mmCIF file of C-alpha atoms in Angstrom:
data_model
loop_
_atom_site.group_PDB
_atom_site.id
_atom_site.type_symbol
_atom_site.label_atom_id
_atom_site.label_comp_id
_atom_site.label_asym_id
_atom_site.label_seq_id
_atom_site.Cartn_x
_atom_site.Cartn_y
_atom_site.Cartn_z
ATOM 1 C CA UNK A 1 112.753 118.837 101.327
ATOM 2 C CA UNK A 2 111.661 115.866 103.285
ATOM 3 C CA UNK A 3 112.207 111.753 101.709
ATOM 4 C CA UNK A 4 108.648 112.419 99.907
ATOM 5 C CA UNK A 5 110.383 115.491 98.211
ATOM 6 C CA UNK A 6 113.214 114.611 97.123
ATOM 7 C CA UNK A 7 113.593 113.815 93.161
ATOM 8 C CA UNK A 8 112.676 109.793 92.039
ATOM 9 C CA UNK A 9 116.056 108.847 90.520
ATOM 10 C CA UNK A 10 116.115 104.764 90.789
ATOM 11 C CA UNK A 11 113.413 101.565 90.388
ATOM 12 C CA UNK A 12 113.354 99.401 91.369
ATOM 13 C CA UNK A 13 111.674 95.485 90.393
ATOM 14 C CA UNK A 14 111.043 92.461 92.624
ATOM 15 C CA UNK A 15 110.406 90.046 89.903
ATOM 16 C CA UNK A 16 108.605 87.036 90.794
ATOM 17 C CA UNK A 17 104.773 88.569 90.746
ATOM 18 C CA UNK A 18 105.625 91.769 88.934
ATOM 19 C CA UNK A 19 108.620 90.809 86.010
ATOM 20 C CA UNK A 20 107.021 87.063 84.995
ATOM 21 C CA UNK A 21 103.841 85.695 86.878
ATOM 22 C CA UNK A 22 105.783 82.345 89.127
ATOM 23 C CA UNK A 23 103.446 82.087 91.669
ATOM 24 C CA UNK A 24 101.686 79.271 89.247
ATOM 25 C CA UNK A 25 104.721 77.251 88.642
ATOM 26 C CA UNK A 26 106.462 77.466 91.577
ATOM 27 C CA UNK A 27 103.468 76.348 94.141
ATOM 28 C CA UNK A 28 103.251 73.091 91.725
ATOM 29 C CA UNK A 29 107.333 72.160 92.272
ATOM 30 C CA UNK A 30 107.153 71.900 96.047
ATOM 31 C CA UNK A 31 103.682 70.391 95.932
ATOM 32 C CA UNK A 32 105.653 67.657 94.271
ATOM 33 C CA UNK A 33 108.954 67.744 96.090
ATOM 34 C CA UNK A 34 106.674 67.446 99.558
ATOM 35 C CA UNK A 35 104.555 64.912 98.108
ATOM 36 C CA UNK A 36 108.040 63.013 97.193
ATOM 37 C CA UNK A 37 108.322 62.121 101.262
ATOM 38 C CA UNK A 38 104.828 61.665 101.067
ATOM 39 C CA UNK A 39 103.247 64.195 103.109
ATOM 40 C CA UNK A 40 100.666 67.068 101.151
ATOM 41 C CA UNK A 41 101.150 70.119 101.153
ATOM 42 C CA UNK A 42 97.528 72.703 100.115
ATOM 43 C CA UNK A 43 98.010 75.477 97.969
ATOM 44 C CA UNK A 44 96.209 77.764 100.642
ATOM 45 C CA UNK A 45 99.406 76.698 102.794
ATOM 46 C CA UNK A 46 101.582 77.432 100.402
ATOM 47 C CA UNK A 47 99.998 81.320 99.579
ATOM 48 C CA UNK A 48 100.594 81.759 103.136
ATOM 49 C CA UNK A 49 104.438 82.228 102.585
ATOM 50 C CA UNK A 50 104.341 84.483 99.304
ATOM 51 C CA UNK A 51 107.190 86.373 99.512
ATOM 52 C CA UNK A 52 109.239 85.265 102.004
ATOM 53 C CA UNK A 53 112.250 83.326 101.098
ATOM 54 C CA UNK A 54 112.344 80.332 100.299
ATOM 55 C CA UNK A 55 114.685 79.452 103.397
ATOM 56 C CA UNK A 56 113.536 80.177 105.440
ATOM 57 C CA UNK A 57 109.150 78.338 103.504
ATOM 58 C CA UNK A 58 111.533 75.010 103.772
ATOM 59 C CA UNK A 59 112.450 74.998 107.358
ATOM 60 C CA UNK A 60 108.313 75.216 108.424
ATOM 61 C CA UNK A 61 107.805 73.218 105.223
ATOM 62 C CA UNK A 62 110.237 70.558 106.710
ATOM 63 C CA UNK A 63 109.984 70.957 110.459
ATOM 64 C CA UNK A 64 105.829 70.606 110.184
ATOM 65 C CA UNK A 65 106.641 67.684 107.693
ATOM 66 C CA UNK A 66 109.786 66.034 109.196
ATOM 67 C CA UNK A 67 111.978 66.137 106.168
ATOM 68 C CA UNK A 68 115.380 64.333 105.801
ATOM 69 C CA UNK A 69 116.254 67.033 103.933
ATOM 70 C CA UNK A 70 118.111 70.497 105.311
ATOM 71 C CA UNK A 71 115.716 73.730 104.806
ATOM 72 C CA UNK A 72 119.326 74.727 102.493
ATOM 73 C CA UNK A 73 119.008 71.479 100.675
ATOM 74 C CA UNK A 74 115.589 72.157 99.143
ATOM 75 C CA UNK A 75 115.682 75.427 98.391
ATOM 76 C CA UNK A 76 118.252 74.884 96.571
ATOM 77 C CA UNK A 77 116.361 71.667 95.032
ATOM 78 C CA UNK A 78 113.910 74.167 93.983
ATOM 79 C CA UNK A 79 115.893 76.764 92.399
ATOM 80 C CA UNK A 80 116.956 73.974 90.427
ATOM 81 C CA UNK A 81 113.198 72.257 89.958
ATOM 82 C CA UNK A 82 112.346 76.209 88.783
ATOM 83 C CA UNK A 83 115.534 76.705 86.301
ATOM 84 C CA UNK A 84 113.839 75.271 83.882
ATOM 85 C CA UNK A 85 111.131 77.399 83.538
ATOM 86 C CA UNK A 86 112.993 80.220 83.570
ATOM 87 C CA UNK A 87 115.073 79.236 80.742
ATOM 88 C CA UNK A 88 111.887 77.567 78.715
ATOM 89 C CA UNK A 89 110.522 80.934 78.274
ATOM 90 C CA UNK A 90 107.422 78.472 79.675
ATOM 91 C CA UNK A 91 106.162 81.582 82.596
ATOM 92 C CA UNK A 92 104.178 84.084 82.305
ATOM 93 C CA UNK A 93 105.371 87.554 81.494
ATOM 94 C CA UNK A 94 104.226 90.976 82.184
ATOM 95 C CA UNK A 95 104.540 92.495 79.494
ATOM 96 C CA UNK A 96 103.945 96.742 81.125
ATOM 97 C CA UNK A 97 106.599 95.444 83.482
ATOM 98 C CA UNK A 98 108.974 94.589 80.937
ATOM 99 C CA UNK A 99 107.969 97.828 79.079
ATOM 100 C CA UNK A 100 108.182 99.704 81.868
ATOM 101 C CA UNK A 101 111.670 98.341 82.845
ATOM 102 C CA UNK A 102 112.933 99.706 79.074
ATOM 103 C CA UNK A 103 110.576 103.055 79.576
ATOM 104 C CA UNK A 104 112.830 103.462 83.353
ATOM 105 C CA UNK A 105 115.898 103.306 81.806
ATOM 106 C CA UNK A 106 115.162 105.402 78.617
ATOM 107 C CA UNK A 107 114.239 108.480 79.853
ATOM 108 C CA UNK A 108 116.905 108.121 82.901
ATOM 109 C CA UNK A 109 116.086 106.708 85.397
ATOM 110 C CA UNK A 110 118.706 103.912 87.488
ATOM 111 C CA UNK A 111 116.603 100.247 87.350
ATOM 112 C CA UNK A 112 117.130 97.221 89.445
ATOM 113 C CA UNK A 113 115.755 93.893 90.657
ATOM 114 C CA UNK A 114 115.503 92.847 93.940
ATOM 115 C CA UNK A 115 114.741 89.265 94.209
ATOM 116 C CA UNK A 116 114.433 86.051 96.375
ATOM 117 C CA UNK A 117 115.422 84.225 94.039
ATOM 118 C CA UNK A 118 118.674 82.947 92.776
ATOM 119 C CA UNK A 119 121.116 84.621 90.815
ATOM 120 C CA UNK A 120 120.774 82.309 88.318
ATOM 121 C CA UNK A 121 116.877 83.390 87.476
ATOM 122 C CA UNK A 122 116.900 86.312 87.875
ATOM 123 C CA UNK A 123 119.807 85.743 84.641
ATOM 124 C CA UNK A 124 117.930 83.679 83.056
ATOM 125 C CA UNK A 125 115.585 85.867 83.132
ATOM 126 C CA UNK A 126 117.092 88.986 81.913
ATOM 127 C CA UNK A 127 118.756 86.986 79.358
ATOM 128 C CA UNK A 128 113.902 85.530 78.098
ATOM 129 C CA UNK A 129 113.194 88.916 78.466
ATOM 130 C CA UNK A 130 116.432 90.243 76.279
ATOM 131 C CA UNK A 131 116.213 93.036 79.526
ATOM 132 C CA UNK A 132 119.806 92.547 80.594
ATOM 133 C CA UNK A 133 120.810 96.072 79.278
ATOM 134 C CA UNK A 134 117.928 98.116 80.480
ATOM 135 C CA UNK A 135 118.858 96.336 84.524
ATOM 136 C CA UNK A 136 121.837 98.353 85.835
ATOM 137 C CA UNK A 137 121.901 95.980 89.131
ATOM 138 C CA UNK A 138 120.283 92.805 90.240
ATOM 139 C CA UNK A 139 120.538 91.059 93.661
ATOM 140 C CA UNK A 140 119.538 88.335 94.692
ATOM 141 C CA UNK A 141 118.073 86.935 97.873
ATOM 142 C CA UNK A 142 121.459 84.934 98.545
ATOM 143 C CA UNK A 143 122.921 87.912 98.557
ATOM 144 C CA UNK A 144 122.026 90.157 101.108
ATOM 145 C CA UNK A 145 121.959 89.086 105.272
ATOM 146 C CA UNK A 146 118.549 89.139 105.898
ATOM 147 C CA UNK A 147 115.699 88.813 103.947
ATOM 148 C CA UNK A 148 112.606 90.542 103.164
ATOM 149 C CA UNK A 149 110.299 91.648 104.778
ATOM 150 C CA UNK A 150 113.753 93.489 106.334
ATOM 151 C CA UNK A 151 115.890 95.733 104.220
ATOM 152 C CA UNK A 152 118.801 95.054 103.494
ATOM 153 C CA UNK A 153 117.856 93.548 99.823
ATOM 154 C CA UNK A 154 115.790 97.106 98.854
ATOM 155 C CA UNK A 155 119.385 99.189 100.534
ATOM 156 C CA UNK A 156 122.106 97.248 98.949
ATOM 157 C CA UNK A 157 119.974 97.408 95.913
ATOM 158 C CA UNK A 158 120.231 101.323 96.858
ATOM 159 C CA UNK A 159 124.162 100.905 97.080
ATOM 160 C CA UNK A 160 124.536 99.185 93.771
ATOM 161 C CA UNK A 161 122.873 102.024 92.303
ATOM 162 C CA UNK A 162 124.778 104.955 93.497
ATOM 163 C CA UNK A 163 121.277 106.192 94.916
ATOM 164 C CA UNK A 164 120.026 107.049 98.475
ATOM 165 C CA UNK A 165 115.851 105.058 100.010
ATOM 166 C CA UNK A 166 114.202 108.648 99.061
ATOM 167 C CA UNK A 167 115.439 108.251 95.740
ATOM 168 C CA UNK A 168 113.784 104.747 95.124
ATOM 169 C CA UNK A 169 110.956 104.247 94.091
ATOM 170 C CA UNK A 170 109.852 100.379 94.817
ATOM 171 C CA UNK A 171 106.945 97.699 92.574
ATOM 172 C CA UNK A 172 106.181 94.640 94.822
ATOM 173 C CA UNK A 173 103.055 92.536 94.340
ATOM 174 C CA UNK A 174 103.443 90.231 98.793
ATOM 175 C CA UNK A 175 103.164 92.359 101.328
ATOM 176 C CA UNK A 176 107.041 90.707 102.414
ATOM 177 C CA UNK A 177 108.335 92.836 100.148
ATOM 178 C CA UNK A 178 105.953 96.265 100.755
ATOM 179 C CA UNK A 179 107.882 95.854 104.250
ATOM 180 C CA UNK A 180 110.546 95.291 102.950
ATOM 181 C CA UNK A 181 110.517 97.845 100.987
ATOM 182 C CA UNK A 182 109.077 101.353 103.835
ATOM 183 C CA UNK A 183 111.639 99.401 106.368
ATOM 184 C CA UNK A 184 114.601 101.137 104.056
ATOM 185 C CA UNK A 185 112.818 104.111 103.467
ATOM 186 C CA UNK A 186 111.067 103.802 99.617
ATOM 187 C CA UNK A 187 108.067 104.718 98.285
ATOM 188 C CA UNK A 188 106.304 101.389 97.354
ATOM 189 C CA UNK A 189 103.623 100.764 94.512
ATOM 190 C CA UNK A 190 101.921 96.840 95.294
ATOM 191 C CA UNK A 191 100.780 95.693 92.122
ATOM 192 C CA UNK A 192 98.099 93.658 92.687
ATOM 193 C CA UNK A 193 97.366 91.440 89.592
ATOM 194 C CA UNK A 194 93.368 91.836 87.977
ATOM 195 C CA UNK A 195 92.101 93.452 91.720
ATOM 196 C CA UNK A 196 92.403 89.757 93.366
ATOM 197 C CA UNK A 197 94.663 91.549 96.824
ATOM 198 C CA UNK A 198 92.966 94.656 97.454
ATOM 199 C CA UNK A 199 95.310 94.842 100.970
ATOM 200 C CA UNK A 200 97.372 97.689 99.814
ATOM 201 C CA UNK A 201 99.716 97.085 103.051
ATOM 202 C CA UNK A 202 101.733 99.635 103.489
ATOM 203 C CA UNK A 203 102.279 101.034 100.261
ATOM 204 C CA UNK A 204 101.695 104.584 98.628
ATOM 205 C CA UNK A 205 99.293 103.266 95.570
ATOM 206 C CA UNK A 206 97.876 100.369 95.180
ATOM 207 C CA UNK A 207 97.648 98.863 90.669
ATOM 208 C CA UNK A 208 95.964 96.280 89.434
ATOM 209 C CA UNK A 209 97.242 96.828 85.642
ATOM 210 C CA UNK A 210 101.023 97.202 85.555
ATOM 211 C CA UNK A 211 99.565 99.405 83.003
ATOM 212 C CA UNK A 212 98.305 101.670 84.846
ATOM 213 C CA UNK A 213 102.588 102.833 86.256
ATOM 214 C CA UNK A 214 103.966 105.731 84.179
ATOM 215 C CA UNK A 215 107.445 108.175 84.749
ATOM 216 C CA UNK A 216 107.734 110.189 86.178
ATOM 217 C CA UNK A 217 105.285 109.434 88.904
#
């Protein structure tokens, strides 16, 4: 039996851009942080880092603008500033994804979240959306040695879920995330909101509306 033929047992979700639309708020916070150092960065430049872990992004920005803080300090500051958005309910919720998480769990699938965001922000989303009981494992990028596009976070999540990679499908929005899931040997659905990003990026399926995703695949 090939990996593609193995029965699906687990669904793993990215969080930012799949469960909540946090990208505008992240970009706002990042632009404000850079502005504090009398520098400016364009929205187009920030979009280049979509799906890349925070420390790597800030290492590049720090070098470009010669910022005094370390990349790790800047990343922690960003997570702190973002927490109010996660906790306040200001972030737009992608409701079909929330419904899919509940449905997947109720159908007996193992469900996981694998996100570059910090553990506190993941926990805040689980609380706000009241889906903690429907998620069997939630892994932050801070818990693995290498970040997306490396496979570490997805392999670790599968381990916690008690499944092998070939039994998983991942739902991702970024190219880095798709690459990470493919490197882990998992099936991948790429969610491109509103059909704005047509590149499938190595995913098995491309959807523009999360309501298009139903289980079993």
